[in-house]
PDB file of C-alpha atoms in Angstrom:
ATOM      1  CA  ALA A   1       0.000   0.000   0.000  1.00  0.00           C
ATOM      2  CA  GLN A   2       1.106   3.507  -0.654  1.00  0.00           C
ATOM      3  CA  SER A   3       2.121   5.828   2.150  1.00  0.00           C
ATOM      4  CA  VAL A   4       3.065   9.456   2.545  1.00  0.00           C
ATOM      5  CA  THR A   5       5.466  10.961   5.045  1.00  0.00           C
ATOM      6  CA  GLN A   6       5.664  14.602   5.974  1.00  0.00           C
ATOM      7  CA  PRO A   7       8.555  14.697   8.426  1.00  0.00           C
ATOM      8  CA  ASP A   8       7.981  18.241   9.642  1.00  0.00           C
ATOM      9  CA  ILE A   9       4.975  18.621  11.915  1.00  0.00           C
ATOM     10  CA  HIS A  10       5.422  22.337  12.436  1.00  0.00           C
ATOM     11  CA  ILE A  11       7.499  24.941  10.604  1.00  0.00           C
ATOM     12  CA  THR A  12       7.891  28.620  11.380  1.00  0.00           C
ATOM     13  CA  VAL A  13       9.268  31.056   8.832  1.00  0.00           C
ATOM     14  CA  SER A  14       9.492  34.814   8.647  1.00  0.00           C
ATOM     15  CA  GLU A  15       7.400  36.655   6.124  1.00  0.00           C
ATOM     16  CA  GLY A  16       9.389  37.117   2.953  1.00  0.00           C
ATOM     17  CA  ALA A  17      11.595  34.121   3.601  1.00  0.00           C
ATOM     18  CA  SER A  18      11.661  31.080   1.377  1.00  0.00           C
ATOM     19  CA  LEU A  19       9.797  27.915   2.270  1.00  0.00           C
ATOM     20  CA  GLU A  20      10.250  24.238   1.590  1.00  0.00           C
ATOM     21  CA  LEU A  21       7.867  21.604   2.930  1.00  0.00           C
ATOM     22  CA  ARG A  22       9.028  18.038   2.625  1.00  0.00           C
ATOM     23  CA  CYS A  23       7.034  15.094   1.373  1.00  0.00           C
ATOM     24  CA  ASN A  24       8.185  11.545   0.747  1.00  0.00           C
ATOM     25  CA  TYR A  25       6.036   8.788  -0.602  1.00  0.00           C
ATOM     26  CA  SER A  26       6.184   5.049  -0.852  1.00  0.00           C
ATOM     27  CA  TYR A  27       4.637   3.422  -3.869  1.00  0.00           C
ATOM     28  CA  GLY A  28       5.762   0.836  -6.400  1.00  0.00           C
ATOM     29  CA  ALA A  29       5.012   2.863  -9.500  1.00  0.00           C
ATOM     30  CA  THR A  30       4.764   6.525 -10.341  1.00  0.00           C
ATOM     31  CA  PRO A  31       1.897   7.892  -8.324  1.00  0.00           C
ATOM     32  CA  TYR A  32      -0.266  10.916  -8.744  1.00  0.00           C
ATOM     33  CA  LEU A  33       0.975  13.516  -6.260  1.00  0.00           C
ATOM     34  CA  PHE A  34      -0.865  16.433  -4.731  1.00  0.00           C
ATOM     35  CA  TRP A  35      -0.386  19.268  -2.304  1.00  0.00           C
ATOM     36  CA  TYR A  36      -3.392  20.682  -0.496  1.00  0.00           C
ATOM     37  CA  VAL A  37      -3.711  23.575   1.920  1.00  0.00           C
ATOM     38  CA  GLN A  38      -6.213  23.748   4.743  1.00  0.00           C
ATOM     39  CA  SER A  39      -7.017  26.875   6.697  1.00  0.00           C
ATOM     40  CA  PRO A  40      -8.342  26.416  10.236  1.00  0.00           C
ATOM     41  CA  GLY A  41     -11.813  24.912  10.230  1.00  0.00           C
ATOM     42  CA  GLN A  42     -11.941  24.840   6.462  1.00  0.00           C
ATOM     43  CA  GLY A  43     -11.864  22.251   3.715  1.00  0.00           C
ATOM     44  CA  LEU A  44      -8.970  21.517   1.424  1.00  0.00           C
ATOM     45  CA  GLN A  45      -7.760  23.609  -1.471  1.00  0.00           C
ATOM     46  CA  LEU A  46      -5.632  22.080  -4.176  1.00  0.00           C
ATOM     47  CA  LEU A  47      -2.326  23.887  -4.598  1.00  0.00           C
ATOM     48  CA  LEU A  48      -0.856  21.749  -7.328  1.00  0.00           C
ATOM     49  CA  LYS A  49      -0.635  18.240  -8.678  1.00  0.00           C
ATOM     50  CA  TYR A  50       1.748  16.023 -10.596  1.00  0.00           C
ATOM     51  CA  PHE A  51       0.588  13.303 -12.930  1.00  0.00           C
ATOM     52  CA  SER A  52       3.367  13.062 -15.507  1.00  0.00           C
ATOM     53  CA  GLY A  53       5.673  15.149 -17.667  1.00  0.00           C
ATOM     54  CA  ASP A  54       7.688  18.062 -16.364  1.00  0.00           C
ATOM     55  CA  THR A  55       8.817  17.221 -12.858  1.00  0.00           C
ATOM     56  CA  LEU A  56       8.641  20.841 -11.723  1.00  0.00           C
ATOM     57  CA  VAL A  57       5.030  21.747 -11.214  1.00  0.00           C
ATOM     58  CA  GLN A  58       3.676  25.236 -10.784  1.00  0.00           C
ATOM     59  CA  GLY A  59       0.650  25.801  -8.627  1.00  0.00           C
ATOM     60  CA  ILE A  60      -1.523  28.560  -7.304  1.00  0.00           C
ATOM     61  CA  LYS A  61      -0.453  31.272  -4.877  1.00  0.00           C
ATOM     62  CA  GLY A  62       3.141  31.151  -6.086  1.00  0.00           C
ATOM     63  CA  PHE A  63       3.806  27.586  -4.944  1.00  0.00           C
ATOM     64  CA  GLU A  64       5.761  25.003  -6.869  1.00  0.00           C
ATOM     65  CA  ALA A  65       6.778  21.426  -6.247  1.00  0.00           C
ATOM     66  CA  GLU A  66       9.388  19.155  -7.741  1.00  0.00           C
ATOM     67  CA  PHE A  67       8.929  15.445  -8.253  1.00  0.00           C
ATOM     68  CA  LYS A  68      12.171  13.546  -7.701  1.00  0.00           C
ATOM     69  CA  ARG A  69      11.739   9.900  -8.497  1.00  0.00           C
ATOM     70  CA  SER A  70      15.177   8.911  -7.184  1.00  0.00           C
ATOM     71  CA  GLN A  71      14.331  10.356  -3.784  1.00  0.00           C
ATOM     72  CA  SER A  72      10.631   9.470  -3.794  1.00  0.00           C
ATOM     73  CA  SER A  73       9.980  13.073  -2.905  1.00  0.00           C
ATOM     74  CA  PHE A  74       7.592  15.807  -3.868  1.00  0.00           C
ATOM     75  CA  ASN A  75       8.654  18.847  -1.873  1.00  0.00           C
ATOM     76  CA  LEU A  76       6.635  22.043  -1.910  1.00  0.00           C
ATOM     77  CA  ARG A  77       8.412  25.370  -2.268  1.00  0.00           C
ATOM     78  CA  LYS A  78       7.669  29.054  -2.279  1.00  0.00           C
ATOM     79  CA  PRO A  79      10.363  31.705  -2.752  1.00  0.00           C
ATOM     80  CA  SER A  80       8.746  34.337  -0.534  1.00  0.00           C
ATOM     81  CA  VAL A  81       6.160  33.501   2.084  1.00  0.00           C
ATOM     82  CA  HIS A  82       3.269  35.805   2.913  1.00  0.00           C
ATOM     83  CA  TRP A  83       1.533  35.963   6.286  1.00  0.00           C
ATOM     84  CA  SER A  84      -1.624  34.638   4.625  1.00  0.00           C
ATOM     85  CA  ASP A  85       0.185  31.388   3.807  1.00  0.00           C
ATOM     86  CA  ALA A  86      -0.081  30.297   7.432  1.00  0.00           C
ATOM     87  CA  ALA A  87      -2.118  27.090   7.321  1.00  0.00           C
ATOM     88  CA  GLU A  88      -1.868  23.312   7.357  1.00  0.00           C
ATOM     89  CA  TYR A  89      -0.344  21.718   4.296  1.00  0.00           C
ATOM     90  CA  PHE A  90      -1.026  18.168   3.230  1.00  0.00           C
ATOM     91  CA  CYS A  91       0.810  16.068   0.726  1.00  0.00           C
ATOM     92  CA  ALA A  92      -1.221  13.271  -0.828  1.00  0.00           C
ATOM     93  CA  VAL A  93      -0.653  10.408  -3.200  1.00  0.00           C
ATOM     94  CA  GLY A  94      -3.139   8.701  -5.451  1.00  0.00           C
ATOM     95  CA  LEU A  95      -2.770   5.415  -7.210  1.00  0.00           C
ATOM     96  CA  THR A  96      -1.867   5.622 -10.866  1.00  0.00           C
ATOM     97  CA  GLY A  97      -4.986   5.016 -12.847  1.00  0.00           C
ATOM     98  CA  THR A  98      -7.211   6.214 -10.052  1.00  0.00           C
ATOM     99  CA  ALA A  99      -6.184   9.641  -8.893  1.00  0.00           C
ATOM    100  CA  SER A 100      -9.303   9.911  -6.782  1.00  0.00           C
ATOM    101  CA  LYS A 101      -8.576   7.727  -3.787  1.00  0.00           C
ATOM    102  CA  LEU A 102      -5.945   9.603  -1.881  1.00  0.00           C
ATOM    103  CA  THR A 103      -3.627   8.772   0.952  1.00  0.00           C
ATOM    104  CA  PHE A 104      -2.632  11.822   2.930  1.00  0.00           C
ATOM    105  CA  GLY A 105       0.426  12.661   4.939  1.00  0.00           C
ATOM    106  CA  THR A 106       0.028  13.845   8.493  1.00  0.00           C
ATOM    107  CA  GLY A 107       0.352  17.458   7.496  1.00  0.00           C
ATOM    108  CA  THR A 108       2.753  20.296   8.220  1.00  0.00           C
ATOM    109  CA  ARG A 109       1.544  23.326  10.069  1.00  0.00           C
ATOM    110  CA  LEU A 110       3.113  26.511   8.759  1.00  0.00           C
ATOM    111  CA  GLN A 111       3.400  29.524  10.987  1.00  0.00           C
ATOM    112  CA  VAL A 112       4.525  32.838   9.525  1.00  0.00           C
ATOM    113  CA  THR A 113       6.057  35.485  11.711  1.00  0.00           C
ATOM    114  CA  LEU A 114       5.979  39.133  10.777  1.00  0.00           C
TER     115      LEU A 114
ATOM    116  CA  GLY B   1     -13.382  25.957 -10.935  1.00  0.00           C
ATOM    117  CA  ALA B   2     -15.537  23.086  -9.845  1.00  0.00           C
ATOM    118  CA  VAL B   3     -17.308  23.438  -6.528  1.00  0.00           C
ATOM    119  CA  VAL B   4     -18.218  20.833  -3.970  1.00  0.00           C
ATOM    120  CA  SER B   5     -20.559  21.897  -1.215  1.00  0.00           C
ATOM    121  CA  GLN B   6     -21.215  20.208   2.105  1.00  0.00           C
ATOM    122  CA  HIS B   7     -24.174  20.768   4.350  1.00  0.00           C
ATOM    123  CA  PRO B   8     -24.413  21.369   7.204  1.00  0.00           C
ATOM    124  CA  SER B   9     -21.063  22.972   7.905  1.00  0.00           C
ATOM    125  CA  ARG B  10     -21.586  22.492  11.619  1.00  0.00           C
ATOM    126  CA  VAL B  11     -23.991  20.251  13.470  1.00  0.00           C
ATOM    127  CA  ILE B  12     -24.506  19.318  17.082  1.00  0.00           C
ATOM    128  CA  CYS B  13     -26.537  16.251  17.920  1.00  0.00           C
ATOM    129  CA  LYS B  14     -27.378  14.219  20.983  1.00  0.00           C
ATOM    130  CA  SER B  15     -25.911  10.810  21.658  1.00  0.00           C
ATOM    131  CA  GLY B  16     -27.989   8.062  20.158  1.00  0.00           C
ATOM    132  CA  THR B  17     -29.463  10.131  17.380  1.00  0.00           C
ATOM    133  CA  SER B  18     -28.591  10.044  13.693  1.00  0.00           C
ATOM    134  CA  VAL B  19     -27.266  12.892  11.628  1.00  0.00           C
ATOM    135  CA  LYS B  20     -26.987  13.267   7.875  1.00  0.00           C
ATOM    136  CA  ILE B  21     -24.291  15.199   6.011  1.00  0.00           C
ATOM    137  CA  GLU B  22     -24.713  16.056   2.354  1.00  0.00           C
ATOM    138  CA  CYS B  23     -22.038  16.411  -0.277  1.00  0.00           C
ATOM    139  CA  ARG B  24     -23.007  18.058  -3.548  1.00  0.00           C
ATOM    140  CA  SER B  25     -21.045  18.715  -6.701  1.00  0.00           C
ATOM    141  CA  LEU B  26     -22.530  22.003  -7.816  1.00  0.00           C
ATOM    142  CA  ASP B  27     -21.369  22.372 -11.376  1.00  0.00           C
ATOM    143  CA  PHE B  28     -20.197  18.965 -12.472  1.00  0.00           C
ATOM    144  CA  GLN B  29     -21.232  15.342 -12.351  1.00  0.00           C
ATOM    145  CA  ALA B  30     -19.418  12.963 -10.064  1.00  0.00           C
ATOM    146  CA  THR B  31     -19.913   9.224 -10.373  1.00  0.00           C
ATOM    147  CA  THR B  32     -17.582   8.752  -7.444  1.00  0.00           C
ATOM    148  CA  MET B  33     -17.307  10.670  -4.233  1.00  0.00           C
ATOM    149  CA  PHE B  34     -15.149  10.031  -1.217  1.00  0.00           C
ATOM    150  CA  TRP B  35     -15.718  10.544   2.473  1.00  0.00           C
ATOM    151  CA  TYR B  36     -12.851  11.384   4.801  1.00  0.00           C
ATOM    152  CA  ARG B  37     -12.656  11.909   8.505  1.00  0.00           C
ATOM    153  CA  GLN B  38     -10.181  14.184  10.160  1.00  0.00           C
ATOM    154  CA  PHE B  39      -9.396  13.989  13.843  1.00  0.00           C
ATOM    155  CA  PRO B  40      -8.105  17.087  15.617  1.00  0.00           C
ATOM    156  CA  LYS B  41      -4.556  17.887  14.520  1.00  0.00           C
ATOM    157  CA  LYS B  42      -4.461  14.692  12.500  1.00  0.00           C
ATOM    158  CA  SER B  43      -4.453  13.779   8.874  1.00  0.00           C
ATOM    159  CA  LEU B  44      -7.428  12.808   6.803  1.00  0.00           C
ATOM    160  CA  MET B  45      -8.512   9.209   6.882  1.00  0.00           C
ATOM    161  CA  LEU B  46     -10.448   7.794   3.970  1.00  0.00           C
ATOM    162  CA  MET B  47     -13.644   6.213   5.233  1.00  0.00           C
ATOM    163  CA  ALA B  48     -15.378   5.072   2.102  1.00  0.00           C
ATOM    164  CA  THR B  49     -15.844   5.454  -1.598  1.00  0.00           C
ATOM    165  CA  SER B  50     -19.335   6.403  -2.657  1.00  0.00           C
ATOM    166  CA  ASN B  51     -20.436   5.091  -6.030  1.00  0.00           C
ATOM    167  CA  GLU B  52     -23.466   6.469  -7.817  1.00  0.00           C
ATOM    168  CA  GLY B  53     -26.148   3.845  -8.092  1.00  0.00           C
ATOM    169  CA  SER B  54     -24.329   1.163  -6.147  1.00  0.00           C
ATOM    170  CA  LYS B  55     -23.142   0.321  -2.679  1.00  0.00           C
ATOM    171  CA  ALA B  56     -20.341   2.239  -1.088  1.00  0.00           C
ATOM    172  CA  THR B  57     -16.960   0.654  -0.603  1.00  0.00           C
ATOM    173  CA  TYR B  58     -15.712   0.997   2.957  1.00  0.00           C
ATOM    174  CA  GLU B  59     -12.139   1.092   4.133  1.00  0.00           C
ATOM    175  CA  GLN B  60     -10.944  -1.455   6.626  1.00  0.00           C
ATOM    176  CA  GLY B  61     -12.057  -0.686  10.143  1.00  0.00           C
ATOM    177  CA  VAL B  62     -14.931   1.579   9.167  1.00  0.00           C
ATOM    178  CA  GLU B  63     -18.317   0.344  10.343  1.00  0.00           C
ATOM    179  CA  LYS B  64     -20.648   0.340   7.358  1.00  0.00           C
ATOM    180  CA  ASP B  65     -23.730   0.027   9.531  1.00  0.00           C
ATOM    181  CA  LYS B  66     -22.749   3.043  11.520  1.00  0.00           C
ATOM    182  CA  PHE B  67     -21.681   5.277   8.662  1.00  0.00           C
ATOM    183  CA  LEU B  68     -24.329   4.887   6.008  1.00  0.00           C
ATOM    184  CA  ILE B  69     -23.464   6.262   2.610  1.00  0.00           C
ATOM    185  CA  ASN B  70     -25.907   6.850  -0.194  1.00  0.00           C
ATOM    186  CA  HIS B  71     -25.045   8.184  -3.625  1.00  0.00           C
ATOM    187  CA  ALA B  72     -28.467   8.787  -5.061  1.00  0.00           C
ATOM    188  CA  SER B  73     -27.527  10.940  -8.027  1.00  0.00           C
ATOM    189  CA  LEU B  74     -24.534  12.129  -9.996  1.00  0.00           C
ATOM    190  CA  THR B  75     -24.339  15.259  -7.871  1.00  0.00           C
ATOM    191  CA  LEU B  76     -25.231  14.111  -4.363  1.00  0.00           C
ATOM    192  CA  SER B  77     -23.776  11.759  -1.792  1.00  0.00           C
ATOM    193  CA  THR B  78     -24.913  11.579   1.815  1.00  0.00           C
ATOM    194  CA  LEU B  79     -23.197  10.303   4.935  1.00  0.00           C
ATOM    195  CA  THR B  80     -25.455   9.362   7.821  1.00  0.00           C
ATOM    196  CA  VAL B  81     -23.881   8.791  11.199  1.00  0.00           C
ATOM    197  CA  THR B  82     -26.257   6.472  13.013  1.00  0.00           C
ATOM    198  CA  SER B  83     -26.623   6.149  16.760  1.00  0.00           C
ATOM    199  CA  ALA B  84     -24.012   8.824  17.202  1.00  0.00           C
ATOM    200  CA  HIS B  85     -21.598   8.745  20.130  1.00  0.00           C
ATOM    201  CA  PRO B  86     -19.279  11.470  21.388  1.00  0.00           C
ATOM    202  CA  GLU B  87     -16.316   9.656  19.851  1.00  0.00           C
ATOM    203  CA  ASP B  88     -17.910  10.209  16.440  1.00  0.00           C
ATOM    204  CA  SER B  89     -17.302  13.919  16.882  1.00  0.00           C
ATOM    205  CA  SER B  90     -14.979  14.905  14.103  1.00  0.00           C
ATOM    206  CA  PHE B  91     -14.489  16.890  10.922  1.00  0.00           C
ATOM    207  CA  TYR B  92     -15.926  15.059   7.931  1.00  0.00           C
ATOM    208  CA  ILE B  93     -14.850  16.035   4.432  1.00  0.00           C
ATOM    209  CA  CYS B  94     -16.064  14.762   1.105  1.00  0.00           C
ATOM    210  CA  SER B  95     -14.386  14.911  -2.257  1.00  0.00           C
ATOM    211  CA  ALA B  96     -15.638  14.367  -5.764  1.00  0.00           C
ATOM    212  CA  ARG B  97     -14.009  13.527  -9.031  1.00  0.00           C
ATOM    213  CA  GLN B  98     -15.329  14.869 -12.273  1.00  0.00           C
ATOM    214  CA  VAL B  99     -16.557  12.222 -14.688  1.00  0.00           C
ATOM    215  CA  SER B 100     -13.976  13.532 -17.116  1.00  0.00           C
ATOM    216  CA  GLY B 101     -10.527  14.254 -15.765  1.00  0.00           C
ATOM    217  CA  ASN B 102      -8.485  13.338 -12.738  1.00  0.00           C
ATOM    218  CA  THR B 103      -8.916  16.386 -10.570  1.00  0.00           C
ATOM    219  CA  ILE B 104     -10.426  15.932  -7.142  1.00  0.00           C
ATOM    220  CA  TYR B 105     -12.390  18.698  -5.505  1.00  0.00           C
ATOM    221  CA  PHE B 106     -12.993  18.809  -1.786  1.00  0.00           C
ATOM    222  CA  GLY B 107     -15.939  20.153   0.089  1.00  0.00           C
ATOM    223  CA  GLU B 108     -15.613  22.672   2.886  1.00  0.00           C
ATOM    224  CA  GLY B 109     -16.078  20.005   5.509  1.00  0.00           C
ATOM    225  CA  SER B 110     -18.661  19.421   8.206  1.00  0.00           C
ATOM    226  CA  TRP B 111     -18.009  19.659  11.913  1.00  0.00           C
ATOM    227  CA  LEU B 112     -19.955  17.096  13.884  1.00  0.00           C
ATOM    228  CA  THR B 113     -20.209  17.386  17.633  1.00  0.00           C
ATOM    229  CA  VAL B 114     -22.043  14.689  19.545  1.00  0.00           C
ATOM    230  CA  VAL B 115     -23.061  15.647  23.067  1.00  0.00           C
TER     231      VAL B 115
END
């Protein structure tokens, strides 16, 4: 079965600083990969996704992620964080052929200091 | 973009009663919807896959008789928590996949508190 690991439970960065959230997955083939953001008490918003092709994926709100097969990673990055980026971030993996049924990581809570 | 709506967003019910949560795809058809549960400060756990016109598929450890799922149309799936207990209190989120394409859209979630 596939699994997703987000090793950082909580990250604090200063506004304007760069951000990298780590995500590692375990799956036998190339999975579908997603990053979602969740604000407190809210549902999930898709930031970006990787299915195939270019391994550097651009998403909304200035986020990007890079799929590295050799490292089984799909880290999320943003060059300059804004205070409004404070939220919970989830990495998820879906089985190839059925991108609907997702396995989520445990999430990383991002705090932004002014 | 596609919108998935859940109702109610918050509900409080008494122990022993049943409560229904709706998940609607507002501007697209979804043959398959998914129900997740999120415990406080925890990740999302897939409960079941809701299939239009057929029985739901439950994940291991999820009680199908307690969490009844009905997918009556291409735009509506319902989750009914039967004989609710305080430990059923949680944040329930649904997702839906467009008939065409691989993008999943999540609802806003529903907070259930059982007192």
